[in-house]
């Protein structure tokens, strides 16, 4: 159980992040959710989190902004206690073939999906080290392992997260802090809702489990990696993809 521990879930007010936040709250953690701009989703998620009996609050915080994310992490520590669990889940897509992909679209995806995780780890890790217990889980993607035409920016960011995860795992292992990644396959959220029907059908045909994943499938894997039982697992990339990227 995670009673008395404070977690931050970035992008925690919709989709996979919300499912993770709720799962951690059910395990007893106090939860801070960071979001980009969807205040209605933030209010709804916080209400759901509070119903579980834990402390919970949302912060509008662009994780790609070093100073803003530092300030928000300090506020979380002051209001909810030292951060011992960090789930870097915030992510965006700006898809396009290399021929048409703008420099701005490349940079933005890297800034949010990869640099944002670096910022958050940098702001949180000393709090975990002081407690000699911490958990970092970075949400990458099977696309970071396999590549995907039309997603060079996204795949580069997600592959980068794997390197970041393994490096931090090595740096922090001796201090009781684990750092792992979870690589979802095709999960039913707003992000994948935007895909054209044809692309969805093509993806489905490649999934041995013959179904789209649910946010809760990912949340349960994250909860396991955060648990005491997973204390000897670090630097791992756990696919949650129904066999898609075997
Ligand atoms: P959604 O688009 O449903 O939700 C994304 C969340 O991230 C939102 O809460 C959004 O905030 C937040 N966010 C976006 N940009 C920022 C930012 N700059 N700073 C802080 N928060 C931000 O995504 P999913 O739930 O589908 O995806 C979650 C993670 O899982 C992502 O990292 C994604 O790449 C990864 N993933 C998803 C897969 C899928 O099939 N869905 C597959 C593999 C990986 P707001 O609500 O305010 O807009």
XYZ file of C-alpha atoms and ligand atoms in Angstrom:
294
model
C 0.000 0.000 0.000
C 1.091 3.577 -0.675
C -0.406 5.326 2.365
C 1.513 8.414 3.411
C 3.322 8.713 0.085
C 2.860 11.577 -2.380
C 2.670 10.955 -6.113
C 2.778 13.297 -9.094
C 1.152 12.110 -12.313
C 1.816 14.430 -15.249
C -0.972 14.551 -17.793
C -3.015 12.977 -15.025
C -6.451 14.381 -15.791
C -7.378 12.412 -18.915
C -6.811 9.021 -20.524
C -3.970 6.853 -19.251
C -2.764 9.449 -16.724
C -6.161 9.710 -15.051
C -6.389 5.910 -14.754
C -2.922 5.847 -13.176
C -3.785 8.651 -10.744
C -6.950 6.821 -9.662
C -5.144 3.510 -9.243
C -2.429 5.116 -7.070
C -5.114 6.836 -4.987
C -6.907 3.516 -4.494
C -3.591 2.175 -3.145
C -3.562 5.055 -0.642
C -1.184 7.604 -2.206
C -1.903 11.331 -2.046
C -1.946 12.481 -5.661
C -1.001 15.671 -7.515
C -2.077 15.721 -11.153
C -0.435 18.099 -13.631
C -2.268 19.128 -16.789
C -1.808 21.449 -19.755
C -5.089 23.359 -19.968
C -8.199 21.200 -19.639
C -9.575 22.610 -16.408
C -12.908 20.783 -16.590
C -11.121 17.425 -16.797
C -8.842 18.497 -13.948
C -11.770 19.360 -11.662
C -13.571 16.126 -12.495
C -10.459 14.013 -11.868
C -9.674 15.700 -8.546
C -13.265 15.084 -7.405
C -12.884 11.383 -8.276
C -9.527 11.215 -6.485
C -10.912 12.848 -3.335
C -13.738 10.278 -3.261
C -11.103 7.597 -2.553
C -10.257 9.374 0.708
C -6.741 10.600 -0.159
C -5.451 14.165 -0.520
C -5.476 15.334 -4.133
C -4.995 18.524 -6.117
C -4.443 19.559 -9.745
C -1.759 21.926 -11.012
C -1.899 23.540 -14.429
C 1.733 23.077 -15.368
C 3.467 22.839 -18.736
C 6.139 20.210 -18.056
C 8.265 21.564 -20.909
C 8.793 24.776 -18.890
C 11.742 24.223 -16.526
C 10.951 27.039 -14.078
C 7.178 26.470 -14.007
C 7.576 22.745 -13.354
C 10.129 23.477 -10.586
C 7.712 25.882 -8.921
C 4.824 23.398 -9.122
C 6.880 20.537 -7.678
C 7.861 22.792 -4.747
C 4.192 23.617 -4.180
C 3.241 19.927 -4.237
C 5.899 19.142 -1.628
C 4.639 21.969 0.584
C 0.949 21.058 0.275
C 0.971 17.262 -0.003
C 4.414 16.242 1.303
C 7.745 15.181 -0.278
C 7.293 13.588 -3.692
C 8.213 9.899 -3.630
C 6.379 8.698 -6.740
C 6.704 10.372 -10.126
C 4.807 9.200 -13.187
C 5.953 11.014 -16.334
C 2.903 10.460 -18.495
C 2.263 13.845 -20.176
C 2.563 13.443 -23.915
C 1.475 14.909 -27.216
C 1.613 13.936 -30.878
C 2.202 16.142 -33.913
C 2.334 13.525 -36.634
C 3.526 13.908 -40.202
C 5.942 12.366 -42.663
C 9.479 13.775 -42.566
C 8.783 15.562 -45.850
C 6.181 17.765 -44.220
C 7.157 17.740 -40.537
C 8.089 21.242 -39.412
C 10.975 21.989 -37.095
C 8.459 23.429 -34.651
C 6.449 20.181 -34.567
C 9.620 18.176 -34.027
C 10.827 20.432 -31.210
C 7.478 20.664 -29.420
C 7.036 16.897 -29.224
C 10.590 16.465 -27.930
C 10.128 19.324 -25.441
C 6.953 17.925 -23.883
C 7.488 14.170 -24.155
C 11.210 13.938 -23.396
C 12.532 17.151 -21.890
C 9.430 17.414 -19.708
C 10.329 14.072 -18.110
C 13.905 15.278 -17.534
C 12.609 18.444 -15.838
C 10.291 16.518 -13.563
C 12.935 13.975 -12.554
C 15.439 16.737 -11.876
C 12.990 18.563 -9.614
C 11.851 15.429 -7.736
C 14.760 13.046 -7.329
C 16.460 14.663 -4.325
C 13.183 14.371 -2.362
C 13.153 10.637 -3.119
C 16.827 10.189 -2.247
C 16.367 11.882 1.124
C 13.603 9.382 1.953
C 15.681 6.515 0.527
C 12.528 5.277 -1.216
C 11.281 6.460 -4.560
C 9.613 5.314 -7.744
C 9.804 6.862 -11.194
C 7.780 5.418 -14.064
C 8.108 6.968 -17.511
C 5.345 6.295 -20.018
C 7.053 5.591 -23.299
C 5.404 3.755 -26.230
C 5.919 0.694 -28.384
C 6.530 3.273 -31.121
C 9.747 4.204 -29.295
C 10.853 0.574 -29.592
C 9.696 -0.121 -33.167
C 9.579 3.263 -34.912
C 6.526 4.386 -36.878
C 6.202 6.075 -40.250
C 4.728 9.532 -39.729
C 5.844 9.755 -36.103
C 9.593 10.459 -36.284
C 9.340 13.161 -33.602
C 7.187 11.056 -31.275
C 9.265 7.881 -31.761
C 12.499 9.797 -31.129
C 11.091 11.258 -27.913
C 9.777 7.901 -26.717
C 13.046 6.086 -27.565
C 14.872 8.882 -25.741
C 12.748 8.199 -22.676
C 14.068 4.637 -22.611
C 17.671 5.896 -22.467
C 16.741 8.463 -19.830
C 15.013 5.756 -17.767
C 17.966 3.372 -17.838
C 20.486 6.108 -17.019
C 18.441 7.337 -14.059
C 17.932 3.739 -12.914
C 21.706 3.353 -12.731
C 22.170 6.689 -10.935
C 19.481 6.092 -8.321
C 19.471 2.328 -7.672
C 21.783 2.546 -4.666
C 19.442 5.031 -2.965
C 16.304 2.906 -2.920
C 14.858 4.674 -5.960
C 13.761 2.639 -8.971
C 13.198 4.046 -12.434
C 11.277 2.057 -15.013
C 9.352 2.630 -18.222
C 6.000 1.318 -19.375
C 5.447 1.037 -23.116
C 1.754 0.961 -24.012
C 0.567 -0.277 -27.375
C -2.736 0.924 -28.779
C -4.842 2.267 -25.895
C -8.332 3.749 -26.141
C -7.957 7.462 -25.215
C -8.549 10.916 -26.741
C -5.076 10.682 -28.320
C -5.874 7.568 -30.347
C -9.469 8.702 -30.901
C -8.058 11.173 -33.444
C -6.650 8.378 -35.655
C -8.366 7.778 -38.999
C -10.585 4.630 -39.074
C -8.250 2.951 -41.571
C -5.231 3.411 -39.307
C -7.216 1.985 -36.357
C -8.197 -1.091 -38.369
C -4.601 -1.650 -39.491
C -3.408 -1.412 -35.874
C -6.082 -3.797 -34.603
C -5.034 -6.392 -37.171
C -1.547 -6.433 -35.635
C -2.618 -7.008 -32.021
C -2.455 -10.696 -31.008
C -4.829 -10.042 -28.073
C -7.441 -8.877 -30.617
C -8.579 -5.900 -28.586
C -7.615 -2.308 -27.964
C -6.014 -1.679 -24.590
C -7.783 0.222 -21.824
C -6.146 2.955 -19.719
C -6.661 0.665 -16.708
C -4.451 -2.009 -18.332
C -1.577 0.477 -18.234
C -2.468 1.787 -14.773
C -2.225 -1.664 -13.209
C 1.269 -2.206 -14.660
C 2.362 1.168 -13.300
C 0.906 0.368 -9.874
C 2.914 -2.862 -9.803
C 6.184 -1.064 -10.623
C 5.437 1.480 -7.893
C 4.707 -1.192 -5.260
C 7.182 -2.428 -2.624
C 7.007 -5.855 -4.286
C 8.742 -4.376 -7.376
C 11.614 -2.861 -5.380
C 14.233 -5.021 -7.122
C 13.040 -4.108 -10.625
C 14.768 -1.099 -12.161
C 15.738 0.030 -15.659
C 13.021 -2.189 -17.127
C 10.733 -1.393 -20.051
C 7.424 -3.184 -19.566
C 5.234 -3.446 -22.654
C 1.465 -3.287 -22.130
C 0.364 -3.906 -25.683
C -1.539 -7.175 -26.069
C 1.525 -8.583 -27.820
C 1.711 -5.875 -30.507
C 5.458 -5.275 -30.288
C 6.689 -8.808 -29.517
P -4.239 12.105 -23.828
O -4.048 12.980 -25.001
O -5.561 11.465 -23.597
O -3.850 12.926 -22.491
C -2.641 13.598 -22.428
C -2.496 14.284 -21.081
O -1.247 14.991 -21.085
C -3.581 15.342 -20.853
O -3.989 15.306 -19.486
C -2.869 16.668 -21.154
O -3.371 17.780 -20.403
C -1.455 16.340 -20.691
N -0.439 17.205 -21.316
C -0.226 17.441 -22.637
N 0.771 18.316 -22.812
C 1.206 18.660 -21.562
C 2.190 19.545 -21.063
N 2.971 20.266 -21.881
N 2.349 19.661 -19.724
C 1.564 18.936 -18.870
N 0.625 18.086 -19.275
C 0.438 17.952 -20.604
O -3.076 11.017 -23.910
P -3.048 9.449 -23.531
O -3.710 9.236 -22.237
O -3.451 8.677 -24.710
O -1.467 9.237 -23.382
C -0.789 9.356 -22.154
C 0.666 8.962 -22.371
O 0.731 7.639 -22.877
C 1.387 9.845 -23.391
O 2.723 10.037 -22.985
C 1.332 9.009 -24.656
O 2.387 9.329 -25.525
C 1.481 7.614 -24.076
N 0.990 6.564 -24.950
C -0.332 6.528 -25.350
C -0.771 5.501 -26.165
C -2.187 5.375 -26.605
O -2.479 4.486 -27.401
N -3.099 6.222 -26.157
C 0.143 4.473 -26.640
C 1.486 4.607 -26.163
C 1.878 5.621 -25.354
P -4.828 18.417 -20.740
O -5.814 17.378 -20.283
O -4.886 19.663 -19.938
O -4.865 18.633 -22.218
